[in-house]
Amino acid sequence: MYMLIAIAITILVIALAWRGMGPRTPGAPQTSPGTARGPRPRPTRTIAPDDDPEFLSEIDRRMRGEDKSS
């Protein structure tokens, strides 16, 4: 029983030490865990082909026979 408690405490200490050290690089600015790290980049919005005006106009040109590439 004591062995299980010792293993659990050892794992807890290692996990806390690992988290305390963190993935810091030399020369990087020091930040505390609650500090904001700047604005998040906005994810790019994917446009479906049927919502893309350029795609629709290209299809329309091809349907009329005004295709320049062929």
Coordinates of N, CA and C in Angstrom, one line a residue:
M1 N 0.8 -1.2 0.0 CA 0.0 0.0 0.0 C 0.9 1.3 0.0
Y2 N 1.9 1.2 0.8 CA 2.8 2.4 0.9 C 3.5 2.6 -0.4
M3 N 3.8 1.6 -1.2 CA 4.4 1.7 -2.4 C 3.6 2.4 -3.4
L4 N 2.3 2.1 -3.4 CA 1.3 2.8 -4.3 C 1.2 4.3 -4.0
I5 N 1.2 4.7 -2.8 CA 1.2 6.1 -2.3 C 2.5 6.8 -2.7
A6 N 3.6 6.1 -2.6 CA 4.9 6.7 -2.9 C 4.9 6.9 -4.5
I7 N 4.4 6.0 -5.2 CA 4.4 6.1 -6.7 C 3.5 7.3 -7.1
A8 N 2.4 7.4 -6.5 CA 1.4 8.5 -6.8 C 2.0 9.8 -6.5
I9 N 2.7 9.9 -5.3 CA 3.3 11.2 -4.9 C 4.4 11.5 -5.9
T10 N 5.2 10.6 -6.3 CA 6.3 10.8 -7.2 C 5.8 11.3 -8.5
I11 N 4.8 10.6 -9.0 CA 4.2 11.1 -10.3 C 3.7 12.5 -10.2
L12 N 3.0 12.8 -9.1 CA 2.5 14.2 -8.9 C 3.6 15.2 -8.9
V13 N 4.7 14.9 -8.2 CA 5.8 15.8 -8.1 C 6.5 16.0 -9.4
I14 N 6.6 15.0 -10.2 CA 7.2 15.1 -11.5 C 6.3 15.9 -12.4
A15 N 5.0 15.7 -12.4 CA 4.1 16.4 -13.2 C 4.1 17.9 -12.9
L16 N 4.1 18.2 -11.6 CA 4.2 19.6 -11.2 C 5.5 20.3 -11.6
A17 N 6.6 19.6 -11.5 CA 7.9 20.1 -11.9 C 7.9 20.3 -13.4
W18 N 7.4 19.4 -14.1 CA 7.3 19.5 -15.6 C 6.5 20.7 -16.0
R19 N 5.4 20.9 -15.4 CA 4.5 22.0 -15.7 C 5.2 23.3 -15.3
G20 N 5.9 23.3 -14.2 CA 6.6 24.5 -13.7 C 7.7 25.0 -14.7
M21 N 8.4 24.0 -15.2 CA 9.5 24.4 -16.1 C 8.9 24.9 -17.5
G22 N 8.0 24.2 -18.0 CA 7.3 24.7 -19.2 C 8.2 24.6 -20.5
P23 N 7.6 24.9 -21.6 CA 8.4 24.9 -22.9 C 9.0 26.3 -23.2
R24 N 9.8 26.7 -22.3 CA 10.4 28.1 -22.6 C 11.7 27.9 -23.3
T25 N 12.0 28.9 -24.2 CA 13.2 28.9 -24.9 C 14.1 30.1 -24.4
P26 N 15.4 29.9 -24.5 CA 16.3 31.0 -24.0 C 16.0 32.3 -24.7
G27 N 15.9 33.4 -24.0 CA 15.7 34.7 -24.6 C 14.3 35.0 -24.9
A28 N 13.4 34.1 -24.6 CA 11.9 34.3 -24.8 C 11.4 35.2 -23.7
P29 N 10.5 36.1 -24.0 CA 9.9 36.9 -22.9 C 9.2 36.0 -21.8
Q30 N 9.4 36.4 -20.6 CA 8.8 35.6 -19.5 C 7.3 36.0 -19.4
T31 N 6.4 35.0 -19.4 CA 5.0 35.2 -19.2 C 4.5 34.4 -18.1
S32 N 3.6 34.9 -17.3 CA 3.0 34.1 -16.3 C 1.8 33.3 -16.9
P33 N 1.3 32.3 -16.2 CA 0.3 31.5 -16.8 C -1.0 32.2 -17.1
G34 N -1.3 33.3 -16.4 CA -2.6 34.0 -16.6 C -2.5 35.2 -17.6
T35 N -1.3 35.4 -18.1 CA -1.0 36.6 -19.0 C -1.5 36.3 -20.4
A36 N -2.1 37.3 -21.0 CA -2.6 37.2 -22.4 C -1.3 37.1 -23.3
R37 N -1.4 36.3 -24.3 CA -0.3 36.2 -25.2 C -0.5 36.9 -26.5
G38 N -1.5 37.8 -26.6 CA -1.7 38.5 -27.8 C -3.0 38.0 -28.5
P39 N -3.4 38.7 -29.5 CA -4.6 38.2 -30.2 C -4.4 36.9 -31.0
R40 N -5.4 36.1 -31.0 CA -5.4 34.9 -31.8 C -5.6 35.2 -33.2
P41 N -4.9 34.6 -34.1 CA -5.2 34.8 -35.5 C -6.5 34.2 -35.9
R42 N -7.3 35.0 -36.7 CA -8.6 34.5 -37.1 C -8.4 33.4 -38.1
P43 N -9.2 32.3 -38.0 CA -9.1 31.3 -38.9 C -9.7 31.8 -40.3
T44 N -9.1 31.3 -41.4 CA -9.5 31.7 -42.7 C -10.8 31.0 -43.0
R45 N -11.7 31.6 -43.6 CA -13.0 31.1 -43.9 C -13.0 30.4 -45.2
T46 N -13.4 29.2 -45.3 CA -13.4 28.4 -46.5 C -14.7 28.7 -47.3
I47 N -14.6 29.1 -48.5 CA -15.8 29.4 -49.3 C -16.1 28.2 -50.2
A48 N -17.3 27.8 -50.1 CA -17.7 26.7 -51.0 C -17.8 27.1 -52.4
P49 N -17.6 26.2 -53.4 CA -17.6 26.7 -54.8 C -18.9 27.3 -55.2
D50 N -20.0 26.9 -54.7 CA -21.3 27.5 -55.1 C -21.5 28.8 -54.4
D51 N -20.7 29.3 -53.5 CA -20.8 30.6 -52.9 C -19.7 31.5 -53.4
D52 N -18.8 31.1 -54.2 CA -17.7 31.9 -54.7 C -18.1 32.6 -56.0
P53 N -18.2 33.9 -56.0 CA -18.6 34.6 -57.1 C -17.7 34.4 -58.4
E54 N -16.4 34.3 -58.1 CA -15.4 34.1 -59.2 C -15.7 32.8 -59.9
F55 N -15.9 31.7 -59.1 CA -16.2 30.4 -59.6 C -17.5 30.4 -60.4
L56 N -18.5 31.1 -59.9 CA -19.8 31.1 -60.6 C -19.7 31.8 -61.9
S57 N -19.0 32.9 -61.9 CA -18.8 33.7 -63.2 C -18.0 32.9 -64.2
E58 N -17.0 32.1 -63.7 CA -16.3 31.2 -64.6 C -17.2 30.2 -65.2
I59 N -18.0 29.6 -64.4 CA -18.9 28.5 -64.9 C -19.9 29.2 -65.9
D60 N -20.4 30.4 -65.6 CA -21.3 31.1 -66.5 C -20.6 31.3 -67.9
R61 N -19.4 31.8 -67.9 CA -18.7 32.0 -69.1 C -18.5 30.7 -69.9
R62 N -18.2 29.7 -69.2 CA -18.0 28.4 -69.9 C -19.3 27.9 -70.5
M63 N -20.4 28.1 -69.8 CA -21.8 27.7 -70.3 C -22.1 28.5 -71.6
R64 N -21.7 29.8 -71.6 CA -22.1 30.6 -72.8 C -21.1 30.4 -73.9
G65 N -20.0 29.7 -73.7 CA -19.0 29.4 -74.8 C -18.0 30.5 -74.9
E66 N -17.8 31.3 -73.9 CA -16.9 32.5 -73.9 C -15.6 32.1 -73.2
D67 N -15.3 30.8 -73.2 CA -14.0 30.4 -72.5 C -12.8 30.8 -73.3
K68 N -11.9 31.5 -72.7 CA -10.7 32.0 -73.4 C -9.6 30.9 -73.4
S69 N -9.6 30.0 -72.4 CA -8.5 29.1 -72.3 C -8.5 27.9 -73.3
S70 N -9.7 27.5 -73.8 CA -9.7 26.3 -74.7 C -9.7 26.7 -76.2

